[in-house]
Coordinates of N, CA, C and O in Angstrom, one line a residue:
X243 N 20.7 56.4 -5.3 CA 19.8 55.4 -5.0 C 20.2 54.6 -3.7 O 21.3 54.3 -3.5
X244 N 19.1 54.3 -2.9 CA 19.4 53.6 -1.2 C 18.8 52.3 -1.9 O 17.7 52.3 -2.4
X245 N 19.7 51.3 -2.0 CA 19.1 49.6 -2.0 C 18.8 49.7 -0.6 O 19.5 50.2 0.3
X246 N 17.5 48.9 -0.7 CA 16.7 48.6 0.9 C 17.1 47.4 1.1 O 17.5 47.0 2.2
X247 N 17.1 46.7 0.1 CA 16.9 45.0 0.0 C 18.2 44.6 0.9 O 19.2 45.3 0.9
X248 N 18.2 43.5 1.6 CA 18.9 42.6 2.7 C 19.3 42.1 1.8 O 18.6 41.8 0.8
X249 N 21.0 41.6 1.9 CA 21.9 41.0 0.6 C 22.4 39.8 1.6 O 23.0 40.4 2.5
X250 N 22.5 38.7 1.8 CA 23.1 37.6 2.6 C 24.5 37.3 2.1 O 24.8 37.5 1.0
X251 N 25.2 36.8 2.8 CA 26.7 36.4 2.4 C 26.6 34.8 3.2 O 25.8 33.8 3.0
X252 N 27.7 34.9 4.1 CA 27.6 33.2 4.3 C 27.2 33.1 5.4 O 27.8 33.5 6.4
X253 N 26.4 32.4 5.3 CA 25.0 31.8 6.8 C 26.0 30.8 7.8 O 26.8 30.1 7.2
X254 N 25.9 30.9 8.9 CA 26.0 30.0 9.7 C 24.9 29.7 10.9 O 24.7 30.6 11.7
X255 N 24.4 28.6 11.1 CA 23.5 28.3 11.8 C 24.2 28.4 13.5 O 25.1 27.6 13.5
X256 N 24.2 29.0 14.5 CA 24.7 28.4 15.8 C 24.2 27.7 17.0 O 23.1 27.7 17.5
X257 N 25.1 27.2 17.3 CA 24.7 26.3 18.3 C 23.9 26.6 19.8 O 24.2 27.4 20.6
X258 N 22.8 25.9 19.8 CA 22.3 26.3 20.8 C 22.7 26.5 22.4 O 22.1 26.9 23.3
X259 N 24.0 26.1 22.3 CA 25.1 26.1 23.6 C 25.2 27.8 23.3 O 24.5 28.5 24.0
X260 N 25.7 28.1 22.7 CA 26.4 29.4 22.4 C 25.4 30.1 22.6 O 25.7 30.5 23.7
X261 N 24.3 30.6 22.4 CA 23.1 31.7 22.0 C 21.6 31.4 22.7 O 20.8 30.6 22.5
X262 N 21.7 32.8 23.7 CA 20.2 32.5 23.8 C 19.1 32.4 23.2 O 19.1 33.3 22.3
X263 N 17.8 31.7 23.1 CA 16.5 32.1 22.2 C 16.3 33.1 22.3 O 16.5 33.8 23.3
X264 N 15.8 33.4 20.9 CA 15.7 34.9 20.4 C 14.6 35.5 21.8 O 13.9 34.7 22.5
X265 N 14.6 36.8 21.8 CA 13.8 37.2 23.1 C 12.8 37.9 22.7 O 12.5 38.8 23.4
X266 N 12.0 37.6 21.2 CA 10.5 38.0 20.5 C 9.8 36.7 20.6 O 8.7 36.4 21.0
X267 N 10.6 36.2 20.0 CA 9.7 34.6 20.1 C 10.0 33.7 20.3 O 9.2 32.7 20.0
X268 N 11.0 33.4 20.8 CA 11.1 32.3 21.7 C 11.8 31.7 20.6 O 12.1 30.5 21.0
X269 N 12.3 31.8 19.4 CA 12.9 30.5 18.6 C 14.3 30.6 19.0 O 14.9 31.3 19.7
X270 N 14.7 29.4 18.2 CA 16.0 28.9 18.5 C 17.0 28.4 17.2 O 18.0 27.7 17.2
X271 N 16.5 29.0 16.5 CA 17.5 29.2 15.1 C 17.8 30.2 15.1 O 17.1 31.1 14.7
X272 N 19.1 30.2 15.6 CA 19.7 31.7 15.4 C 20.8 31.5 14.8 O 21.6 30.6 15.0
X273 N 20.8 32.7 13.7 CA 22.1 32.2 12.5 C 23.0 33.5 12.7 O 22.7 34.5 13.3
X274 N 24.3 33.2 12.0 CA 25.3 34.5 11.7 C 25.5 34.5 10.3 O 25.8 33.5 9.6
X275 N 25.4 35.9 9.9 CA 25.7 36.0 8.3 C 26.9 37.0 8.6 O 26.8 38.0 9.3
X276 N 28.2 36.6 7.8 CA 28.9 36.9 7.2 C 28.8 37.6 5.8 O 28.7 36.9 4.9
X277 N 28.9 39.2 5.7 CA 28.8 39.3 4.5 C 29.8 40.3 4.5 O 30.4 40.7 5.5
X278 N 30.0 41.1 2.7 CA 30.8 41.9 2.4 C 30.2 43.2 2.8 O 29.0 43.3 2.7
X279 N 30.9 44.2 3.3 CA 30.3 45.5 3.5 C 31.4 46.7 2.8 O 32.6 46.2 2.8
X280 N 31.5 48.0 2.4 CA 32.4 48.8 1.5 C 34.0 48.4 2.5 O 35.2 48.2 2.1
X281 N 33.4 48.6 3.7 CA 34.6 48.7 4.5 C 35.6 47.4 5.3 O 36.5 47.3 6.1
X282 N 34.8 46.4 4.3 CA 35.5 44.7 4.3 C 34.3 44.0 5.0 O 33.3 44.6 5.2
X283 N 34.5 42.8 5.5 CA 33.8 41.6 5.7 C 33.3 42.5 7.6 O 34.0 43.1 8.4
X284 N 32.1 42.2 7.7 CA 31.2 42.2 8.6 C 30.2 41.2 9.1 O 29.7 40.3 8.3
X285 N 30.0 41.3 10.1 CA 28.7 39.8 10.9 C 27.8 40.7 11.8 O 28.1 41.6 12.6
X286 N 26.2 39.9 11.2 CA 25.1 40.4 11.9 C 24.6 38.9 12.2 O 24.8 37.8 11.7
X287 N 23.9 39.5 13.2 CA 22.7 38.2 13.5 C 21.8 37.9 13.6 O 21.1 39.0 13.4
X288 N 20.8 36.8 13.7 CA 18.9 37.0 13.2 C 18.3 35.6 13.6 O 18.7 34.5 13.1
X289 N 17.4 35.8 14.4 CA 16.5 34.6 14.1 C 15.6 34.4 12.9 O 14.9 35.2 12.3
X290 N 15.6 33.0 12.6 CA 15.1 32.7 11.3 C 13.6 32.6 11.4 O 12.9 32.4 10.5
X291 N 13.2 32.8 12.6 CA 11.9 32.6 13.0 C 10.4 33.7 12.6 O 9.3 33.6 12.0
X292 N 11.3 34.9 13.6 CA 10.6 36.1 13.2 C 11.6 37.2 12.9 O 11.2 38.3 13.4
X293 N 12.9 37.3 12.2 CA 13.7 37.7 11.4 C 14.0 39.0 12.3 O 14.4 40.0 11.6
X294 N 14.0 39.3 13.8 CA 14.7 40.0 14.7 C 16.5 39.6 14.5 O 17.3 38.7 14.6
X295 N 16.6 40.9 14.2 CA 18.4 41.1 13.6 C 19.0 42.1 14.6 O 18.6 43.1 15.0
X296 N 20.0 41.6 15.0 CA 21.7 42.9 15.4 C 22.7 43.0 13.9 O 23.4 42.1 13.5
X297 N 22.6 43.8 13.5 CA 23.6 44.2 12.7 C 23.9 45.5 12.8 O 23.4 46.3 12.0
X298 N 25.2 46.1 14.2 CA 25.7 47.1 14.1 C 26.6 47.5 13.1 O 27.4 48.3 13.5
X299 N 26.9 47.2 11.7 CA 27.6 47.7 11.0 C 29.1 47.2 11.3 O 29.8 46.7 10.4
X300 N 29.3 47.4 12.4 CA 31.0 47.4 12.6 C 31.5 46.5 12.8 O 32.7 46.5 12.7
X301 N 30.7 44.8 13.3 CA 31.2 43.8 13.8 C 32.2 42.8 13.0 O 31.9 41.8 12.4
X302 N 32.9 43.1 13.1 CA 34.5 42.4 12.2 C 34.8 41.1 12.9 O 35.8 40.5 12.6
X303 N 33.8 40.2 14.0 CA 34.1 38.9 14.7 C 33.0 38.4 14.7 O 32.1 39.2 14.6
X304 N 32.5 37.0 14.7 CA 31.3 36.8 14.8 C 31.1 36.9 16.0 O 30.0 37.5 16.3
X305 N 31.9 36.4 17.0 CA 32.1 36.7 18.4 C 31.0 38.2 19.3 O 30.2 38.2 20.2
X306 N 31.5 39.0 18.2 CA 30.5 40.3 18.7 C 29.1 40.5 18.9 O 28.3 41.2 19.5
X307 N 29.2 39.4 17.8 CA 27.6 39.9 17.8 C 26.5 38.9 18.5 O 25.4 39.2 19.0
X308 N 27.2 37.8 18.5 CA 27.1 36.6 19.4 C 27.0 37.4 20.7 O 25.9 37.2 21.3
X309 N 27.7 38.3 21.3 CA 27.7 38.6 22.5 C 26.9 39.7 22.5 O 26.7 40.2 23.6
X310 N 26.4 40.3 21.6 CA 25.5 41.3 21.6 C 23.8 40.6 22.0 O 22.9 41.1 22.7
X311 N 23.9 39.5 21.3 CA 22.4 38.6 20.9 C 22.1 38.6 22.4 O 21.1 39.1 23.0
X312 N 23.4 37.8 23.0 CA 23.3 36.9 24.5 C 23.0 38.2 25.5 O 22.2 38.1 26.5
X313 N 23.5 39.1 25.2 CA 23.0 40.3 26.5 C 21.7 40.5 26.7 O 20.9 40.3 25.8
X314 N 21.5 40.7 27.9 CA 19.6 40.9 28.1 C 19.7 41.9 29.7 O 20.2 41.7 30.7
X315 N 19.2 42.5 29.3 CA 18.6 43.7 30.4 C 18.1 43.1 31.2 O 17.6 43.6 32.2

């Protein structure tokens, strides 16, 4: 059996210094979830707006994914 369902661990809201607005819609609640994954603790990211997420799986810093968000072509 594949669980589809999105499981949250612990939310952190970040600061709008740190992170650009999301680049679907313009919002500016962008959070990091910390959660459990088989292979230990992981961080993805998401606006709360229109729920555009990075979660490569492997991010072991919140740092990473923070720097993933901020990248823009």
């Amino acid at each position: 059996d594949l669980d589809m369902s999105t499981k949250f661990g612990n939310l952190t809201k970040c600061k709008e210094s740190e992170v650009k607005p999301c680049p679907f819609c313009g919002g500016t609640e962008i959070v990091i979830d910390e959660y459990e994954h088989e292979a230990g603790t992981r961080y993805r990211i998401f606006c709360t707006g229109c729920i555009a997420m990075i979660d490569p799986g492997y991010a072991q810093q919140s740092g990473t994914v923070k720097s993933m968000w901020n990248k823009r072509v």
